[in-house]
């Protein structure tokens, strides 16, 4: 291996881990896969996530949707996406009128300071959304063990 | 068998909305991190979580590597009839964890 090929391979190794990052385009594609052509409207959804987190490995997140949760009008699913983790998906939860309230809490990982998007899919085929910006000081997911 | 921690009320009034919290011990390795040898640590996550109330599904969640280690989920359900709430987590490498709690509805 000569100097040039060595440098090239070394560069490839250093750059490779950072190539595995979702982009705002990936986020838009992932959202379109869920909503299709239906319009996405702001409102009804409350995304509760701290604006500044020290450790991106566990970020508490609560999504609540203003919905009567009756048979004719309920939230069918809650989807959560992120902008800069290696993959845009976080989770999707299936709900039914039997849940009584459209509230889901969990803990997520964030690889960088970024936007988190929550989308609620209602039984009427509407999509409501809310987003939040989160600043992360210690990143998760892509951080190596050393 | 994985360690599971579930917090659900033991009794509820009929029609009451009860909150159910479930946590399972799991590394949730993303598959994007390199280990000490520089090699990528293979992905090992929980992909699916379902909760059933007397065998009727009340909640289902599809997880991604972006769910934190030891996945915690909380959701609500309307208390219908007395019986069993069963939880099931499935994931990579044939991971399965199950847990059941009983609830009395008055």
Short mmCIF file of C-alpha atoms in Angstrom, two decimals:
data_model
loop_
_atom_site.label_atom_id
_atom_site.label_comp_id
_atom_site.label_asym_id
_atom_site.label_seq_id
_atom_site.Cartn_x
_atom_site.Cartn_y
_atom_site.Cartn_z
CA UNK A 1 0.00 0.00 0.00
CA UNK A 2 1.50 3.29 -1.03
CA UNK A 3 0.98 6.58 0.72
CA UNK A 4 -1.82 7.73 -1.56
CA UNK A 5 -4.01 4.65 -1.19
CA UNK A 6 -3.36 4.63 2.54
CA UNK A 7 -4.57 8.21 2.88
CA UNK A 8 -7.60 7.49 0.74
CA UNK A 9 -8.61 4.48 2.82
CA UNK A 10 -7.93 6.33 6.07
CA UNK A 11 -10.18 9.14 4.89
CA UNK A 12 -12.89 6.64 3.96
CA UNK A 13 -12.76 5.10 7.42
CA UNK A 14 -13.03 8.47 9.17
CA UNK A 15 -15.85 9.74 7.01
CA UNK A 16 -17.90 6.53 6.86
CA UNK A 17 -19.55 6.72 10.32
CA UNK A 18 -20.78 10.25 9.68
CA UNK A 19 -22.26 9.29 6.34
CA UNK A 20 -24.85 7.30 8.28
CA UNK A 21 -26.96 10.33 9.16
CA UNK A 22 -30.50 11.05 8.16
CA UNK A 23 -30.98 14.35 6.38
CA UNK A 24 -33.97 16.68 6.31
CA UNK A 25 -34.79 15.03 2.96
CA UNK A 26 -34.88 11.59 4.61
CA UNK A 27 -37.19 13.05 7.23
CA UNK A 28 -39.49 14.45 4.54
CA UNK A 29 -39.49 11.09 2.70
CA UNK A 30 -40.27 9.17 5.90
CA UNK A 31 -43.14 11.54 6.66
CA UNK A 32 -44.51 11.22 3.13
CA UNK A 33 -44.49 7.42 3.48
CA UNK A 34 -46.92 7.84 6.36
CA UNK A 35 -49.11 10.68 5.15
CA UNK A 36 -49.10 9.98 1.42
CA UNK A 37 -50.65 12.93 -0.36
CA UNK A 38 -52.85 13.95 2.56
CA UNK A 39 -52.19 17.44 3.92
CA UNK A 40 -50.28 17.74 7.15
CA UNK A 41 -51.73 20.33 9.52
CA UNK A 42 -50.16 21.97 12.54
CA UNK A 43 -52.10 21.65 15.78
CA UNK A 44 -53.99 19.25 18.05
CA UNK A 45 -50.75 17.43 18.80
CA UNK A 46 -48.63 18.31 21.83
CA UNK A 47 -45.05 17.12 21.70
CA UNK A 48 -43.51 17.33 25.13
CA UNK A 49 -39.74 17.00 25.04
CA UNK A 50 -37.14 19.01 26.99
CA UNK A 51 -35.65 21.87 24.93
CA UNK A 52 -32.17 21.17 26.24
CA UNK A 53 -30.91 17.73 27.22
CA UNK A 54 -27.54 16.82 28.60
CA UNK A 55 -27.55 13.19 27.55
CA UNK A 56 -28.97 12.21 24.18
CA UNK A 57 -29.08 8.55 25.20
CA UNK A 58 -32.31 8.96 27.14
CA UNK A 59 -34.59 11.81 26.23
CA UNK A 60 -38.09 11.63 27.75
CA UNK A 61 -40.77 12.30 25.17
CA UNK A 62 -44.55 12.50 25.47
CA UNK A 63 -46.97 12.90 22.61
CA UNK A 64 -50.54 13.78 23.44
CA UNK A 65 -53.28 14.43 20.94
CA UNK A 66 -56.44 16.41 21.49
CA UNK A 67 -59.05 13.87 20.40
CA UNK A 68 -62.39 12.63 21.80
CA UNK A 69 -61.24 9.01 21.16
CA UNK A 70 -64.71 7.86 20.17
CA UNK A 71 -65.50 5.21 17.57
CA UNK A 72 -66.07 7.81 14.82
CA UNK A 73 -63.28 10.17 15.78
CA UNK A 74 -60.13 8.79 17.31
CA UNK A 75 -56.39 8.77 16.81
CA UNK A 76 -55.38 5.67 14.89
CA UNK A 77 -51.63 6.11 15.13
CA UNK A 78 -48.92 8.34 16.50
CA UNK A 79 -45.68 8.54 14.54
CA UNK A 80 -42.48 10.18 15.74
CA UNK A 81 -39.58 11.15 13.49
CA UNK A 82 -36.25 12.87 13.91
CA UNK A 83 -34.03 14.82 11.62
CA UNK A 84 -30.41 13.85 12.28
CA UNK A 85 -30.24 10.36 13.80
CA UNK A 86 -28.91 7.67 11.42
CA UNK A 87 -32.52 6.78 10.60
CA UNK A 88 -35.49 9.17 10.55
CA UNK A 89 -37.90 6.80 12.34
CA UNK A 90 -38.30 6.82 16.10
CA UNK A 91 -41.51 4.86 16.70
CA UNK A 92 -45.06 4.43 15.61
CA UNK A 93 -47.81 3.50 18.01
CA UNK A 94 -51.19 2.06 17.07
CA UNK A 95 -54.11 3.35 19.10
CA UNK A 96 -57.84 2.69 19.22
CA UNK A 97 -60.88 4.15 21.03
CA UNK A 98 -60.09 1.61 23.78
CA UNK A 99 -57.17 3.78 24.84
CA UNK A 100 -59.45 6.52 26.17
CA UNK A 101 -56.78 9.15 25.70
CA UNK A 102 -54.26 9.58 22.91
CA UNK A 103 -51.14 9.87 25.04
CA UNK A 104 -47.90 7.95 24.60
CA UNK A 105 -44.67 8.44 26.54
CA UNK A 106 -41.30 6.84 25.99
CA UNK A 107 -37.61 7.63 26.09
CA UNK A 108 -35.64 8.17 22.91
CA UNK A 109 -32.08 8.63 21.69
CA UNK A 110 -30.92 11.73 19.87
CA UNK A 111 -27.60 11.79 18.03
CA UNK A 112 -27.45 15.56 17.69
CA UNK A 113 -29.25 18.79 18.42
CA UNK A 114 -32.18 18.50 16.04
CA UNK A 115 -35.84 18.70 15.22
CA UNK A 116 -38.27 16.03 16.45
CA UNK A 117 -41.59 15.66 14.65
CA UNK A 118 -44.76 13.98 15.93
CA UNK A 119 -47.65 13.12 13.63
CA UNK A 120 -51.10 11.92 14.64
CA UNK A 121 -53.20 9.96 12.17
CA UNK A 122 -56.91 10.16 12.91
CA UNK A 123 -59.69 7.75 11.97
CA UNK A 124 -60.98 10.41 9.57
CA UNK A 125 -57.73 10.21 7.63
CA UNK A 126 -56.43 13.57 8.83
CA UNK A 127 -52.84 14.17 9.83
CA UNK A 128 -51.95 16.58 12.59
CA UNK A 129 -48.42 17.47 13.51
CA UNK A 130 -46.22 19.22 16.03
CA UNK A 131 -42.48 19.60 16.16
CA UNK A 132 -39.85 20.60 18.69
CA UNK A 133 -36.22 21.63 18.55
CA UNK A 134 -33.99 19.83 21.02
CA UNK A 135 -30.44 20.80 21.92
CA UNK A 136 -28.31 17.81 22.90
CA UNK A 137 -24.93 18.16 24.59
CA UNK A 138 -23.92 14.45 24.67
CA UNK A 139 -24.96 12.63 21.52
CA UNK A 140 -26.27 9.06 21.30
CA UNK A 141 -26.44 6.34 18.66
CA UNK A 142 -23.28 7.01 16.67
CA UNK A 143 -21.01 7.63 19.62
CA UNK A 144 -18.33 4.94 19.68
CA UNK A 145 -17.26 2.92 22.68
CA UNK A 146 -13.65 3.77 23.46
CA UNK B 1 -35.99 -14.25 30.54
CA UNK B 2 -35.63 -10.59 30.45
CA UNK B 3 -36.35 -8.37 33.37
CA UNK B 4 -39.65 -6.59 33.04
CA UNK B 5 -41.19 -3.88 35.17
CA UNK B 6 -44.87 -3.09 34.70
CA UNK B 7 -46.89 -0.51 36.58
CA UNK B 8 -50.64 -0.82 36.16
CA UNK B 9 -53.43 -0.34 38.69
CA UNK B 10 -54.72 -3.52 40.38
CA UNK B 11 -58.26 -2.23 40.51
CA UNK B 12 -60.21 0.24 38.39
CA UNK B 13 -63.76 1.49 38.01
CA UNK B 14 -65.54 0.46 34.81
CA UNK B 15 -65.00 3.08 32.12
CA UNK B 16 -62.07 4.66 33.94
CA UNK B 17 -59.00 5.56 31.89
CA UNK B 18 -56.01 3.85 33.48
CA UNK B 19 -52.38 4.59 32.79
CA UNK B 20 -50.11 1.61 32.11
CA UNK B 21 -46.33 1.85 32.22
CA UNK B 22 -44.03 -0.89 30.99
CA UNK B 23 -40.27 -1.20 31.00
CA UNK B 24 -38.06 -4.02 29.77
CA UNK B 25 -34.33 -4.49 30.25
CA UNK B 26 -32.66 -4.42 26.85
CA UNK B 27 -29.44 -2.88 25.44
CA UNK B 28 -31.14 -1.46 22.30
CA UNK B 29 -27.83 -1.54 20.43
CA UNK B 30 -28.31 0.70 17.41
CA UNK B 31 -25.97 -1.00 14.92
CA UNK B 32 -24.35 2.35 14.18
CA UNK B 33 -21.67 2.35 16.87
CA UNK B 34 -18.16 0.98 16.64
CA UNK B 35 -16.74 -1.08 19.49
CA UNK B 36 -13.23 -1.05 20.95
CA UNK B 37 -11.91 -3.05 17.97
CA UNK B 38 -13.26 -0.47 15.51
CA UNK B 39 -15.87 -2.87 14.16
CA UNK B 40 -19.54 -1.93 14.10
CA UNK B 41 -21.47 -3.57 16.93
CA UNK B 42 -24.35 -5.47 15.29
CA UNK B 43 -27.83 -4.14 15.76
CA UNK B 44 -29.81 -5.67 18.61
CA UNK B 45 -33.07 -3.91 19.33
CA UNK B 46 -36.66 -4.57 20.30
CA UNK B 47 -38.85 -4.03 17.28
CA UNK B 48 -42.34 -4.65 18.54
CA UNK B 49 -44.24 -4.08 21.74
CA UNK B 50 -47.85 -5.14 22.14
CA UNK B 51 -50.27 -5.02 25.03
CA UNK B 52 -53.49 -7.00 25.15
CA UNK B 53 -56.40 -6.85 27.58
CA UNK B 54 -58.07 -10.26 27.80
CA UNK B 55 -56.49 -11.12 24.42
CA UNK B 56 -57.84 -7.95 22.78
CA UNK B 57 -55.06 -5.74 21.51
CA UNK B 58 -55.05 -2.34 23.23
CA UNK B 59 -51.67 -0.97 22.20
CA UNK B 60 -48.95 -1.73 19.71
CA UNK B 61 -45.70 0.09 19.13
CA UNK B 62 -43.04 -0.39 16.48
CA UNK B 63 -39.65 0.64 17.77
CA UNK B 64 -36.54 1.78 15.94
CA UNK B 65 -32.90 2.03 17.11
CA UNK B 66 -33.79 5.57 18.28
CA UNK B 67 -35.59 4.18 21.32
CA UNK B 68 -33.42 4.47 24.43
CA UNK B 69 -31.93 1.42 26.14
CA UNK B 70 -34.33 -0.37 28.50
CA UNK B 71 -37.37 0.77 26.55
CA UNK B 72 -40.02 2.47 28.63
CA UNK B 73 -43.52 3.00 27.29
CA UNK B 74 -46.55 4.49 28.93
CA UNK B 75 -50.05 4.58 27.48
CA UNK B 76 -53.66 4.60 28.64
CA UNK B 77 -56.59 2.23 28.32
CA UNK B 78 -60.27 2.30 29.20
CA UNK B 79 -61.06 -0.27 31.90
CA UNK B 80 -63.58 -2.63 30.33
CA UNK B 81 -63.75 -5.90 32.21
CA UNK B 82 -61.68 -7.68 34.85
CA UNK B 83 -58.97 -9.91 33.55
CA UNK B 84 -55.38 -9.99 32.42
CA UNK B 85 -53.24 -7.39 30.72
CA UNK B 86 -50.49 -9.14 28.80
CA UNK B 87 -47.35 -7.50 27.45
CA UNK B 88 -45.06 -8.88 24.80
CA UNK B 89 -41.81 -7.53 23.43
CA UNK B 90 -40.11 -9.08 20.41
CA UNK B 91 -36.88 -8.12 18.72
CA UNK B 92 -33.63 -9.02 17.03
CA UNK B 93 -31.91 -12.37 17.64
CA UNK B 94 -35.21 -13.97 18.59
CA UNK B 95 -35.69 -11.78 21.65
CA UNK B 96 -39.03 -12.37 23.35
CA UNK B 97 -40.18 -11.07 26.73
CA UNK B 98 -43.63 -11.56 28.17
CA UNK B 99 -45.38 -10.34 31.26
CA UNK B 100 -48.91 -10.49 32.62
CA UNK B 101 -50.73 -8.52 35.29
CA UNK B 102 -54.26 -8.97 36.51
CA UNK B 103 -56.74 -6.16 37.00
CA UNK B 104 -60.10 -6.12 38.77
CA UNK B 105 -62.70 -3.83 37.26
CA UNK B 106 -65.66 -2.91 39.42
#
